Structure formats: structure tokens, C-alpha cells
JSON list of C-alpha atoms in Angstrom, two decimals:
[
{"chain": "E", "resi": 779, "resn": "GLN", "atom": "CA", "xyz": [-20.09, 12.07, 3.17]},
{"chain": "E", "resi": 780, "resn": "VAL", "atom": "CA", "xyz": [-20.57, 11.80, -0.59]},
{"chain": "E", "resi": 781, "resn": "GLN", "atom": "CA", "xyz": [-20.43, 8.38, -2.22]},
{"chain": "E", "resi": 782, "resn": "LEU", "atom": "CA", "xyz": [-20.06, 7.60, -5.91]},
{"chain": "E", "resi": 783, "resn": "GLN", "atom": "CA", "xyz": [-20.94, 4.25, -7.46]},
{"chain": "E", "resi": 784, "resn": "GLU", "atom": "CA", "xyz": [-20.31, 3.20, -11.04]},
{"chain": "E", "resi": 785, "resn": "SER", "atom": "CA", "xyz": [-22.64, 0.79, -12.82]},
{"chain": "E", "resi": 786, "resn": "GLY", "atom": "CA", "xyz": [-23.01, -0.66, -16.28]},
{"chain": "E", "resi": 787, "resn": "PRO", "atom": "CA", "xyz": [-22.16, -3.66, -18.44]},
{"chain": "E", "resi": 788, "resn": "GLY", "atom": "CA", "xyz": [-18.87, -5.36, -17.74]},
{"chain": "E", "resi": 789, "resn": "LEU", "atom": "CA", "xyz": [-18.56, -6.66, -21.28]},
{"chain": "E", "resi": 790, "resn": "VAL", "atom": "CA", "xyz": [-19.00, -4.67, -24.49]},
{"chain": "E", "resi": 791, "resn": "LYS", "atom": "CA", "xyz": [-18.51, -5.89, -28.05]},
{"chain": "E", "resi": 792, "resn": "PRO", "atom": "CA", "xyz": [-16.06, -4.15, -30.36]},
{"chain": "E", "resi": 793, "resn": "SER", "atom": "CA", "xyz": [-17.58, -1.27, -32.37]},
{"chain": "E", "resi": 794, "resn": "GLU", "atom": "CA", "xyz": [-20.44, -0.91, -29.89]},
{"chain": "E", "resi": 795, "resn": "THR", "atom": "CA", "xyz": [-21.05, 1.82, -27.31]},
{"chain": "E", "resi": 796, "resn": "LEU", "atom": "CA", "xyz": [-19.81, 1.60, -23.73]},
{"chain": "E", "resi": 797, "resn": "SER", "atom": "CA", "xyz": [-22.35, 3.13, -21.34]},
{"chain": "E", "resi": 798, "resn": "LEU", "atom": "CA", "xyz": [-21.68, 3.70, -17.65]},
{"chain": "E", "resi": 799, "resn": "THR", "atom": "CA", "xyz": [-23.55, 5.55, -14.95]},
{"chain": "E", "resi": 800, "resn": "CYS", "atom": "CA", "xyz": [-22.27, 7.07, -11.74]},
{"chain": "E", "resi": 801, "resn": "THR", "atom": "CA", "xyz": [-24.84, 7.37, -8.96]},
{"chain": "E", "resi": 802, "resn": "VAL", "atom": "CA", "xyz": [-24.13, 10.09, -6.44]},
{"chain": "E", "resi": 803, "resn": "SER", "atom": "CA", "xyz": [-25.35, 9.89, -2.86]},
{"chain": "E", "resi": 804, "resn": "GLY", "atom": "CA", "xyz": [-24.75, 12.49, -0.17]},
{"chain": "E", "resi": 805, "resn": "GLY", "atom": "CA", "xyz": [-24.29, 15.23, -2.75]},
{"chain": "E", "resi": 806, "resn": "SER", "atom": "CA", "xyz": [-25.97, 16.74, -5.80]},
{"chain": "E", "resi": 807, "resn": "VAL", "atom": "CA", "xyz": [-24.85, 16.70, -9.42]},
{"chain": "E", "resi": 808, "resn": "ASN", "atom": "CA", "xyz": [-26.77, 19.98, -9.66]},
{"chain": "E", "resi": 809, "resn": "SER", "atom": "CA", "xyz": [-24.22, 21.72, -7.44]},
{"chain": "E", "resi": 810, "resn": "GLY", "atom": "CA", "xyz": [-22.04, 24.45, -8.91]},
{"chain": "E", "resi": 811, "resn": "SER", "atom": "CA", "xyz": [-19.21, 23.52, -6.56]},
{"chain": "E", "resi": 812, "resn": "TYR", "atom": "CA", "xyz": [-17.91, 20.49, -8.46]},
{"chain": "E", "resi": 813, "resn": "PHE", "atom": "CA", "xyz": [-16.78, 18.95, -11.72]},
{"chain": "E", "resi": 814, "resn": "TRP", "atom": "CA", "xyz": [-18.08, 15.42, -12.23]},
{"chain": "E", "resi": 815, "resn": "THR", "atom": "CA", "xyz": [-15.37, 13.42, -13.94]},
{"chain": "E", "resi": 816, "resn": "TRP", "atom": "CA", "xyz": [-14.54, 10.10, -15.54]},
{"chain": "E", "resi": 817, "resn": "ILE", "atom": "CA", "xyz": [-11.09, 8.52, -15.45]},
{"chain": "E", "resi": 818, "resn": "ARG", "atom": "CA", "xyz": [-9.99, 5.13, -16.69]},
{"chain": "E", "resi": 819, "resn": "GLN", "atom": "CA", "xyz": [-7.14, 2.73, -16.02]},
{"chain": "E", "resi": 820, "resn": "PRO", "atom": "CA", "xyz": [-6.25, -0.17, -18.33]},
{"chain": "E", "resi": 821, "resn": "PRO", "atom": "CA", "xyz": [-5.41, -3.28, -16.30]},
{"chain": "E", "resi": 822, "resn": "GLY", "atom": "CA", "xyz": [-1.92, -2.97, -14.86]},
{"chain": "E", "resi": 823, "resn": "LYS", "atom": "CA", "xyz": [-1.40, 0.46, -16.38]},
{"chain": "E", "resi": 824, "resn": "GLY", "atom": "CA", "xyz": [-1.69, 4.13, -15.48]},
{"chain": "E", "resi": 825, "resn": "LEU", "atom": "CA", "xyz": [-4.55, 6.61, -15.24]},
{"chain": "E", "resi": 826, "resn": "GLU", "atom": "CA", "xyz": [-6.16, 8.50, -18.11]},
{"chain": "E", "resi": 827, "resn": "TRP", "atom": "CA", "xyz": [-8.52, 11.43, -17.66]},
{"chain": "E", "resi": 828, "resn": "ILE", "atom": "CA", "xyz": [-11.57, 11.09, -19.92]},
{"chain": "E", "resi": 829, "resn": "GLY", "atom": "CA", "xyz": [-13.43, 14.31, -19.17]},
{"chain": "E", "resi": 830, "resn": "TYR", "atom": "CA", "xyz": [-15.80, 16.15, -16.90]},
{"chain": "E", "resi": 831, "resn": "ILE", "atom": "CA", "xyz": [-19.16, 17.85, -16.79]},
{"chain": "E", "resi": 832, "resn": "TYR", "atom": "CA", "xyz": [-20.27, 20.90, -14.83]},
{"chain": "E", "resi": 833, "resn": "TYR", "atom": "CA", "xyz": [-23.81, 21.33, -13.48]},
{"chain": "E", "resi": 834, "resn": "SER", "atom": "CA", "xyz": [-24.54, 23.85, -16.23]},
{"chain": "E", "resi": 835, "resn": "GLY", "atom": "CA", "xyz": [-23.99, 21.10, -18.79]},
{"chain": "E", "resi": 836, "resn": "SER", "atom": "CA", "xyz": [-20.65, 22.38, -20.02]},
{"chain": "E", "resi": 837, "resn": "THR", "atom": "CA", "xyz": [-18.13, 19.65, -20.67]},
{"chain": "E", "resi": 838, "resn": "ASN", "atom": "CA", "xyz": [-14.42, 19.21, -21.23]},
{"chain": "E", "resi": 839, "resn": "TYR", "atom": "CA", "xyz": [-13.07, 16.08, -22.87]},
{"chain": "E", "resi": 840, "resn": "ASN", "atom": "CA", "xyz": [-9.66, 14.60, -23.46]},
{"chain": "E", "resi": 841, "resn": "PRO", "atom": "CA", "xyz": [-8.87, 15.34, -27.13]},
{"chain": "E", "resi": 842, "resn": "SER", "atom": "CA", "xyz": [-7.71, 11.76, -27.56]},
{"chain": "E", "resi": 843, "resn": "LEU", "atom": "CA", "xyz": [-11.30, 10.60, -26.92]},
{"chain": "E", "resi": 844, "resn": "ARG", "atom": "CA", "xyz": [-13.35, 13.68, -27.81]},
{"chain": "E", "resi": 845, "resn": "SER", "atom": "CA", "xyz": [-14.75, 12.30, -31.07]},
{"chain": "E", "resi": 846, "resn": "ARG", "atom": "CA", "xyz": [-16.18, 9.26, -29.28]},
{"chain": "E", "resi": 847, "resn": "VAL", "atom": "CA", "xyz": [-17.19, 10.39, -25.81]},
{"chain": "E", "resi": 848, "resn": "THR", "atom": "CA", "xyz": [-20.22, 12.05, -24.26]},
{"chain": "E", "resi": 849, "resn": "ILE", "atom": "CA", "xyz": [-20.68, 12.86, -20.57]},
{"chain": "E", "resi": 850, "resn": "SER", "atom": "CA", "xyz": [-24.11, 13.91, -19.36]},
{"chain": "E", "resi": 851, "resn": "THR", "atom": "CA", "xyz": [-26.05, 14.35, -16.16]},
{"chain": "E", "resi": 852, "resn": "ASP", "atom": "CA", "xyz": [-29.50, 13.21, -15.04]},
{"chain": "E", "resi": 853, "resn": "THR", "atom": "CA", "xyz": [-30.49, 15.49, -12.18]},
{"chain": "E", "resi": 854, "resn": "SER", "atom": "CA", "xyz": [-33.73, 13.60, -11.54]},
{"chain": "E", "resi": 855, "resn": "LYS", "atom": "CA", "xyz": [-31.71, 10.51, -10.66]},
{"chain": "E", "resi": 856, "resn": "ASN", "atom": "CA", "xyz": [-28.68, 12.39, -9.30]},
{"chain": "E", "resi": 857, "resn": "GLN", "atom": "CA", "xyz": [-26.44, 10.58, -11.76]},
{"chain": "E", "resi": 858, "resn": "PHE", "atom": "CA", "xyz": [-23.90, 11.38, -14.41]},
{"chain": "E", "resi": 859, "resn": "SER", "atom": "CA", "xyz": [-23.07, 9.12, -17.31]},
{"chain": "E", "resi": 860, "resn": "LEU", "atom": "CA", "xyz": [-20.36, 8.21, -19.77]},
{"chain": "E", "resi": 861, "resn": "LYS", "atom": "CA", "xyz": [-20.89, 7.03, -23.32]},
{"chain": "E", "resi": 862, "resn": "LEU", "atom": "CA", "xyz": [-17.92, 5.90, -25.38]},
{"chain": "E", "resi": 863, "resn": "ARG", "atom": "CA", "xyz": [-18.71, 4.95, -28.96]},
{"chain": "E", "resi": 864, "resn": "SER", "atom": "CA", "xyz": [-17.00, 2.58, -31.38]},
{"chain": "E", "resi": 865, "resn": "VAL", "atom": "CA", "xyz": [-15.00, 0.81, -28.69]},
{"chain": "E", "resi": 866, "resn": "THR", "atom": "CA", "xyz": [-12.02, -1.44, -29.35]},
{"chain": "E", "resi": 867, "resn": "ALA", "atom": "CA", "xyz": [-9.94, -3.70, -27.13]},
{"chain": "E", "resi": 868, "resn": "ALA", "atom": "CA", "xyz": [-7.83, -0.64, -26.26]},
{"chain": "E", "resi": 869, "resn": "ASP", "atom": "CA", "xyz": [-10.82, 0.70, -24.32]},
{"chain": "E", "resi": 870, "resn": "THR", "atom": "CA", "xyz": [-10.70, -2.23, -21.89]},
{"chain": "E", "resi": 871, "resn": "ALA", "atom": "CA", "xyz": [-10.11, -0.62, -18.51]},
{"chain": "E", "resi": 872, "resn": "ILE", "atom": "CA", "xyz": [-11.34, 0.07, -15.02]},
{"chain": "E", "resi": 873, "resn": "TYR", "atom": "CA", "xyz": [-13.55, 3.12, -15.29]},
{"chain": "E", "resi": 874, "resn": "TYR", "atom": "CA", "xyz": [-13.77, 5.45, -12.29]},
{"chain": "E", "resi": 875, "resn": "CYS", "atom": "CA", "xyz": [-16.14, 8.31, -11.65]},
{"chain": "E", "resi": 876, "resn": "ALA", "atom": "CA", "xyz": [-14.91, 11.04, -9.37]},
{"chain": "E", "resi": 877, "resn": "ARG", "atom": "CA", "xyz": [-15.79, 14.45, -8.02]},
{"chain": "E", "resi": 878, "resn": "VAL", "atom": "CA", "xyz": [-13.55, 17.49, -8.20]},
{"chain": "E", "resi": 879, "resn": "LEU", "atom": "CA", "xyz": [-14.12, 20.29, -5.71]},
{"chain": "E", "resi": 880, "resn": "LEU", "atom": "CA", "xyz": [-13.95, 23.74, -7.24]},
{"chain": "E", "resi": 881, "resn": "ASP", "atom": "CA", "xyz": [-12.48, 26.88, -5.73]},
{"chain": "E", "resi": 882, "resn": "TYR", "atom": "CA", "xyz": [-14.04, 29.99, -7.28]},
{"chain": "E", "resi": 883, "resn": "GLY", "atom": "CA", "xyz": [-14.69, 27.99, -10.44]},
{"chain": "E", "resi": 884, "resn": "ASP", "atom": "CA", "xyz": [-11.22, 26.47, -10.71]},
{"chain": "E", "resi": 885, "resn": "PRO", "atom": "CA", "xyz": [-10.47, 22.83, -9.89]},
{"chain": "E", "resi": 886, "resn": "PHE", "atom": "CA", "xyz": [-9.25, 22.51, -6.32]},
{"chain": "E", "resi": 887, "resn": "TYR", "atom": "CA", "xyz": [-8.82, 18.79, -5.82]},
{"chain": "E", "resi": 888, "resn": "PHE", "atom": "CA", "xyz": [-10.44, 15.39, -6.28]},
{"chain": "E", "resi": 889, "resn": "ASP", "atom": "CA", "xyz": [-12.41, 14.81, -3.10]},
{"chain": "E", "resi": 890, "resn": "SER", "atom": "CA", "xyz": [-14.23, 11.55, -3.85]},
{"chain": "E", "resi": 891, "resn": "TRP", "atom": "CA", "xyz": [-13.88, 8.54, -6.12]},
{"chain": "E", "resi": 892, "resn": "GLY", "atom": "CA", "xyz": [-16.06, 5.59, -6.96]},
{"chain": "E", "resi": 893, "resn": "GLN", "atom": "CA", "xyz": [-14.63, 2.11, -6.47]},
{"chain": "E", "resi": 894, "resn": "GLY", "atom": "CA", "xyz": [-14.31, 1.62, -10.23]},
{"chain": "E", "resi": 895, "resn": "THR", "atom": "CA", "xyz": [-15.85, -0.84, -12.63]},
{"chain": "E", "resi": 896, "resn": "LEU", "atom": "CA", "xyz": [-14.01, -3.09, -15.05]},
{"chain": "E", "resi": 897, "resn": "VAL", "atom": "CA", "xyz": [-15.22, -2.97, -18.64]},
{"chain": "E", "resi": 898, "resn": "ILE", "atom": "CA", "xyz": [-13.85, -5.53, -21.07]},
{"chain": "E", "resi": 899, "resn": "VAL", "atom": "CA", "xyz": [-14.19, -5.01, -24.80]},
{"chain": "E", "resi": 900, "resn": "SER", "atom": "CA", "xyz": [-14.38, -8.38, -26.49]},
{"chain": "E", "resi": 901, "resn": "SER", "atom": "CA", "xyz": [-16.54, -10.30, -28.92]},
{"chain": "P", "resi": 547, "resn": "GLU", "atom": "CA", "xyz": [-0.61, 18.00, -23.76]},
{"chain": "P", "resi": 548, "resn": "ILE", "atom": "CA", "xyz": [1.59, 18.17, -20.67]},
{"chain": "P", "resi": 549, "resn": "VAL", "atom": "CA", "xyz": [3.47, 14.93, -20.24]},
{"chain": "P", "resi": 550, "resn": "LEU", "atom": "CA", "xyz": [4.39, 13.98, -16.68]},
{"chain": "P", "resi": 551, "resn": "THR", "atom": "CA", "xyz": [7.38, 11.68, -16.27]},
{"chain": "P", "resi": 552, "resn": "GLN", "atom": "CA", "xyz": [7.85, 10.02, -12.91]},
{"chain": "P", "resi": 553, "resn": "SER", "atom": "CA", "xyz": [11.07, 8.53, -11.64]},
{"chain": "P", "resi": 554, "resn": "PRO", "atom": "CA", "xyz": [12.07, 6.04, -10.63]},
{"chain": "P", "resi": 555, "resn": "GLY", "atom": "CA", "xyz": [9.62, 3.51, -11.99]},
{"chain": "P", "resi": 556, "resn": "THR", "atom": "CA", "xyz": [10.12, 1.32, -8.95]},
{"chain": "P", "resi": 557, "resn": "LEU", "atom": "CA", "xyz": [11.62, 2.17, -5.57]},
{"chain": "P", "resi": 558, "resn": "SER", "atom": "CA", "xyz": [12.69, -0.75, -3.38]},
{"chain": "P", "resi": 559, "resn": "LEU", "atom": "CA", "xyz": [13.04, 0.32, 0.23]},
{"chain": "P", "resi": 560, "resn": "SER", "atom": "CA", "xyz": [12.66, -1.01, 3.74]},
{"chain": "P", "resi": 561, "resn": "PRO", "atom": "CA", "xyz": [10.20, 0.23, 6.36]},
{"chain": "P", "resi": 562, "resn": "GLY", "atom": "CA", "xyz": [11.61, 3.21, 8.18]},
{"chain": "P", "resi": 563, "resn": "GLU", "atom": "CA", "xyz": [13.59, 4.42, 5.16]},
{"chain": "P", "resi": 564, "resn": "ARG", "atom": "CA", "xyz": [13.04, 7.68, 3.30]},
{"chain": "P", "resi": 565, "resn": "ALA", "atom": "CA", "xyz": [11.43, 7.69, -0.12]},
{"chain": "P", "resi": 566, "resn": "THR", "atom": "CA", "xyz": [11.88, 10.44, -2.68]},
{"chain": "P", "resi": 567, "resn": "LEU", "atom": "CA", "xyz": [9.70, 10.38, -5.78]},
{"chain": "P", "resi": 568, "resn": "SER", "atom": "CA", "xyz": [10.12, 12.72, -8.72]},
{"chain": "P", "resi": 569, "resn": "CYS", "atom": "CA", "xyz": [7.61, 14.06, -11.23]},
{"chain": "P", "resi": 570, "resn": "ARG", "atom": "CA", "xyz": [8.86, 16.11, -14.17]},
{"chain": "P", "resi": 571, "resn": "ALA", "atom": "CA", "xyz": [6.52, 17.99, -16.49]},
{"chain": "P", "resi": 572, "resn": "SER", "atom": "CA", "xyz": [7.14, 18.62, -20.18]},
{"chain": "P", "resi": 573, "resn": "GLN", "atom": "CA", "xyz": [6.19, 22.28, -19.66]},
{"chain": "P", "resi": 574, "resn": "ASN", "atom": "CA", "xyz": [5.55, 24.59, -16.73]},
{"chain": "P", "resi": 575, "resn": "VAL", "atom": "CA", "xyz": [2.69, 23.69, -14.44]},
{"chain": "P", "resi": 576, "resn": "SER", "atom": "CA", "xyz": [1.31, 25.93, -11.74]},
{"chain": "P", "resi": 577, "resn": "SER", "atom": "CA", "xyz": [1.98, 24.22, -8.43]},
{"chain": "P", "resi": 578, "resn": "THR", "atom": "CA", "xyz": [-1.62, 25.07, -7.52]},
{"chain": "P", "resi": 579, "resn": "TYR", "atom": "CA", "xyz": [-2.71, 22.32, -9.86]},
{"chain": "P", "resi": 580, "resn": "VAL", "atom": "CA", "xyz": [-0.34, 19.48, -9.01]},
{"chain": "P", "resi": 581, "resn": "ALA", "atom": "CA", "xyz": [-1.60, 16.54, -7.00]},
{"chain": "P", "resi": 582, "resn": "TRP", "atom": "CA", "xyz": [-0.37, 13.17, -5.87]},
{"chain": "P", "resi": 583, "resn": "PHE", "atom": "CA", "xyz": [-2.42, 9.99, -5.56]},
{"chain": "P", "resi": 584, "resn": "GLN", "atom": "CA", "xyz": [-1.71, 6.75, -3.73]},
{"chain": "P", "resi": 585, "resn": "GLN", "atom": "CA", "xyz": [-3.12, 3.53, -5.15]},
{"chain": "P", "resi": 586, "resn": "ARG", "atom": "CA", "xyz": [-3.05, 0.20, -3.39]},
{"chain": "P", "resi": 587, "resn": "PRO", "atom": "CA", "xyz": [-3.79, -3.04, -5.32]},
{"chain": "P", "resi": 588, "resn": "GLY", "atom": "CA", "xyz": [-7.45, -3.45, -6.13]},
{"chain": "P", "resi": 589, "resn": "GLN", "atom": "CA", "xyz": [-8.36, -0.01, -4.84]},
{"chain": "P", "resi": 590, "resn": "ALA", "atom": "CA", "xyz": [-9.25, 3.31, -6.39]},
{"chain": "P", "resi": 591, "resn": "PRO", "atom": "CA", "xyz": [-6.59, 6.01, -6.32]},
{"chain": "P", "resi": 592, "resn": "LYS", "atom": "CA", "xyz": [-6.68, 8.15, -3.19]},
{"chain": "P", "resi": 593, "resn": "LEU", "atom": "CA", "xyz": [-5.74, 11.80, -3.20]},
{"chain": "P", "resi": 594, "resn": "PHE", "atom": "CA", "xyz": [-3.24, 12.66, -0.51]},
{"chain": "P", "resi": 595, "resn": "MET", "atom": "CA", "xyz": [-1.52, 15.81, -1.80]},
{"chain": "P", "resi": 596, "resn": "TYR", "atom": "CA", "xyz": [-2.86, 18.77, -3.74]},
{"chain": "P", "resi": 597, "resn": "GLY", "atom": "CA", "xyz": [-1.51, 22.17, -4.63]},
{"chain": "P", "resi": 598, "resn": "ALA", "atom": "CA", "xyz": [1.87, 20.39, -4.75]},
{"chain": "P", "resi": 599, "resn": "SER", "atom": "CA", "xyz": [2.36, 20.60, -0.97]},
{"chain": "P", "resi": 600, "resn": "PHE", "atom": "CA", "xyz": [-0.96, 20.48, 0.84]},
{"chain": "P", "resi": 601, "resn": "ARG", "atom": "CA", "xyz": [-1.79, 17.18, 2.51]},
{"chain": "P", "resi": 602, "resn": "ALA", "atom": "CA", "xyz": [-5.31, 15.87, 2.20]},
{"chain": "P", "resi": 603, "resn": "SER", "atom": "CA", "xyz": [-7.26, 15.25, 5.36]},
{"chain": "P", "resi": 604, "resn": "GLY", "atom": "CA", "xyz": [-6.18, 12.12, 7.21]},
{"chain": "P", "resi": 605, "resn": "PHE", "atom": "CA", "xyz": [-2.72, 11.77, 5.68]},
{"chain": "P", "resi": 606, "resn": "PRO", "atom": "CA", "xyz": [0.18, 11.89, 8.12]},
{"chain": "P", "resi": 607, "resn": "ASP", "atom": "CA", "xyz": [2.91, 14.51, 8.11]},
{"chain": "P", "resi": 608, "resn": "ARG", "atom": "CA", "xyz": [5.56, 12.01, 7.06]},
{"chain": "P", "resi": 609, "resn": "PHE", "atom": "CA", "xyz": [4.27, 12.80, 3.54]},
{"chain": "P", "resi": 610, "resn": "SER", "atom": "CA", "xyz": [5.49, 16.08, 2.08]},
{"chain": "P", "resi": 611, "resn": "GLY", "atom": "CA", "xyz": [5.38, 17.60, -1.37]},
{"chain": "P", "resi": 612, "resn": "SER", "atom": "CA", "xyz": [7.36, 20.34, -3.01]},
{"chain": "P", "resi": 613, "resn": "GLY", "atom": "CA", "xyz": [8.30, 21.77, -6.35]},
{"chain": "P", "resi": 614, "resn": "SER", "atom": "CA", "xyz": [7.49, 24.36, -8.96]},
{"chain": "P", "resi": 615, "resn": "GLY", "atom": "CA", "xyz": [7.64, 24.89, -12.68]},
{"chain": "P", "resi": 616, "resn": "THR", "atom": "CA", "xyz": [8.46, 21.53, -14.18]},
{"chain": "P", "resi": 617, "resn": "ASP", "atom": "CA", "xyz": [9.90, 19.63, -11.21]},
{"chain": "P", "resi": 618, "resn": "PHE", "atom": "CA", "xyz": [7.87, 18.26, -8.34]},
{"chain": "P", "resi": 619, "resn": "THR", "atom": "CA", "xyz": [8.86, 15.93, -5.54]},
{"chain": "P", "resi": 620, "resn": "LEU", "atom": "CA", "xyz": [7.06, 13.72, -3.07]},
{"chain": "P", "resi": 621, "resn": "THR", "atom": "CA", "xyz": [8.94, 12.69, 0.04]},
{"chain": "P", "resi": 622, "resn": "ILE", "atom": "CA", "xyz": [7.90, 10.06, 2.56]},
{"chain": "P", "resi": 623, "resn": "SER", "atom": "CA", "xyz": [10.19, 10.61, 5.53]},
{"chain": "P", "resi": 624, "resn": "ARG", "atom": "CA", "xyz": [9.89, 7.17, 7.16]},
{"chain": "P", "resi": 625, "resn": "LEU", "atom": "CA", "xyz": [8.09, 4.43, 5.29]},
{"chain": "P", "resi": 626, "resn": "GLU", "atom": "CA", "xyz": [5.38, 2.60, 7.16]},
{"chain": "P", "resi": 627, "resn": "PRO", "atom": "CA", "xyz": [4.04, -0.77, 5.93]},
{"chain": "P", "resi": 628, "resn": "GLU", "atom": "CA", "xyz": [0.86, 0.86, 4.62]},
{"chain": "P", "resi": 629, "resn": "ASP", "atom": "CA", "xyz": [2.87, 3.25, 2.43]},
{"chain": "P", "resi": 630, "resn": "PHE", "atom": "CA", "xyz": [3.99, 0.55, 0.01]},
{"chain": "P", "resi": 631, "resn": "ALA", "atom": "CA", "xyz": [1.84, 1.31, -3.02]},
{"chain": "P", "resi": 632, "resn": "VAL", "atom": "CA", "xyz": [1.89, 3.02, -6.41]},
{"chain": "P", "resi": 633, "resn": "TYR", "atom": "CA", "xyz": [2.06, 6.80, -6.47]},
{"chain": "P", "resi": 634, "resn": "TYR", "atom": "CA", "xyz": [0.85, 8.98, -9.35]},
{"chain": "P", "resi": 635, "resn": "CYS", "atom": "CA", "xyz": [1.45, 12.65, -9.90]},
{"chain": "P", "resi": 636, "resn": "HIS", "atom": "CA", "xyz": [-1.26, 14.60, -11.69]},
{"chain": "P", "resi": 637, "resn": "GLN", "atom": "CA", "xyz": [-1.66, 18.03, -13.24]},
{"chain": "P", "resi": 638, "resn": "TYR", "atom": "CA", "xyz": [-5.05, 19.63, -13.63]},
{"chain": "P", "resi": 639, "resn": "GLY", "atom": "CA", "xyz": [-4.11, 23.15, -14.57]},
{"chain": "P", "resi": 640, "resn": "THR", "atom": "CA", "xyz": [-4.01, 22.65, -18.30]},
{"chain": "P", "resi": 641, "resn": "SER", "atom": "CA", "xyz": [-6.42, 20.62, -20.38]},
{"chain": "P", "resi": 642, "resn": "PRO", "atom": "CA", "xyz": [-6.16, 17.75, -20.99]},
{"chain": "P", "resi": 643, "resn": "TRP", "atom": "CA", "xyz": [-5.51, 16.82, -17.39]},
{"chain": "P", "resi": 644, "resn": "THR", "atom": "CA", "xyz": [-2.72, 14.27, -17.29]},
{"chain": "P", "resi": 645, "resn": "PHE", "atom": "CA", "xyz": [-1.13, 11.75, -14.94]},
{"chain": "P", "resi": 646, "resn": "GLY", "atom": "CA", "xyz": [2.37, 10.42, -14.60]},
{"chain": "P", "resi": 647, "resn": "GLN", "atom": "CA", "xyz": [2.95, 6.76, -15.31]},
{"chain": "P", "resi": 648, "resn": "GLY", "atom": "CA", "xyz": [3.39, 5.96, -11.63]},
{"chain": "P", "resi": 649, "resn": "THR", "atom": "CA", "xyz": [6.15, 5.02, -9.20]},
{"chain": "P", "resi": 650, "resn": "LYS", "atom": "CA", "xyz": [5.81, 1.75, -7.35]},
{"chain": "P", "resi": 651, "resn": "VAL", "atom": "CA", "xyz": [7.21, 1.80, -3.83]},
{"chain": "P", "resi": 652, "resn": "GLU", "atom": "CA", "xyz": [7.88, -1.80, -2.89]},
{"chain": "P", "resi": 653, "resn": "ILE", "atom": "CA", "xyz": [9.27, -3.53, 0.14]},
{"chain": "P", "resi": 654, "resn": "LYS", "atom": "CA", "xyz": [12.93, -4.41, -0.24]}
]
């Protein structure tokens, strides 16, 4: 049973970079069977897809965030990470990492989520 | 970007009643790439329907999904106490992947 766990600072100052890591246990980020994704949810609001990374290193980002976001993997630690630059209060949210099972290279469904981590952007 | 509009925003029902939730897309979506999530307070979203009508493992058959094109529906035939939550539809066939704004099913 795969488990995903987000970690990182809970408070980030405006204009700085938000950095989160998702540690994967019971599965490998080096597997070609999944997309490794980030999703966020402002408090009391809906869900927003941030982007995903494939084991090959290819990425796909939400255009609304593309200029500020980078998702990467660290196979030695079995982790994938999110960096969001130049944050503002609008980036305050619960950030979730999740795994998407692929079917012949196409997304099949989300099969595992982390519990989420709240990041507040404030000075 | 495909915008998903869910209705109603809030559904007030009693246990045992039937719930019908709607998700309308701003353009055609392949039903293969439509999913529904359930989110309880303080918890991560949980997938319970994918491919518009396939139930995820562990979810009871009182949940059913249908639809095609731009209109998708989630039906809960008889609400149980644990079903009162927020439900999100989601499309992942066209980038950027998008979510509806959610329907809250609350106890009347």
C-alpha cells in the first residue's frame, strides 16, 4: 500500500519561494506507471491542479502557475518536490501530493493522496 | 481551460433520501477522464468514481455515475450518515486538469 507524505515550511514570506517535498513509501517515483502530482486547496475553497511529473522527468504544469512552478523528483530519496516562486497571500493553501495511475500512458485515476500540508504566506 | 460547473452548491437532504449532483463542462470531455471525489472536513479528497461511472474499490453501489459530453451526474441512491460531505467532479482528459467548485451535501 503506497503512502505519500508532504513536508515543508508551514509559513513562507511574500515574494519568497515555497518548497515542499512528498516522500513516497511503498512505491517508486522511478516507476513508469504513474504521474506524480501536486494539487492545492485554499482554505474553505475548491481544488486546483498544479502539475505533475513523470519518471522520465517530463512535466506538465497548470498555465496559471507555469511561470512560477517547478516539480522535480529525487529518486535517491524516493521523493518528488514542488517549488513555487514569488509567492503572495493568494498562494496560501493546503498542498496535496498525489499519485495518478496510468493506463498505457494515459491517466487512469488518482489512486493515492497525501494528507496535505497547510502553507500560509504571510510576513 | 475546461470549466466544470457543479450544481447545486449545497444539497440539504435527510438520511435515506436520494441525492443527485450535476457537473457541467464548458466543452466536451471524454467520459473516460471524468472523476468524482468525496471530501470530508479536515481530510484529503478521496476518489470514489472514475471514468464517469466506475466505482473505486471500497465504495458501495449506492453511488453511481453517468453522463457524456458536457453533462455528468452523480447519484447517491440512499444517503447514509457518512455520505454527508463535499463532492467534486474532475476532468483529466485535457490540460490543464480542472475541478468543479464542489457540491456540499448536508444533513437537513
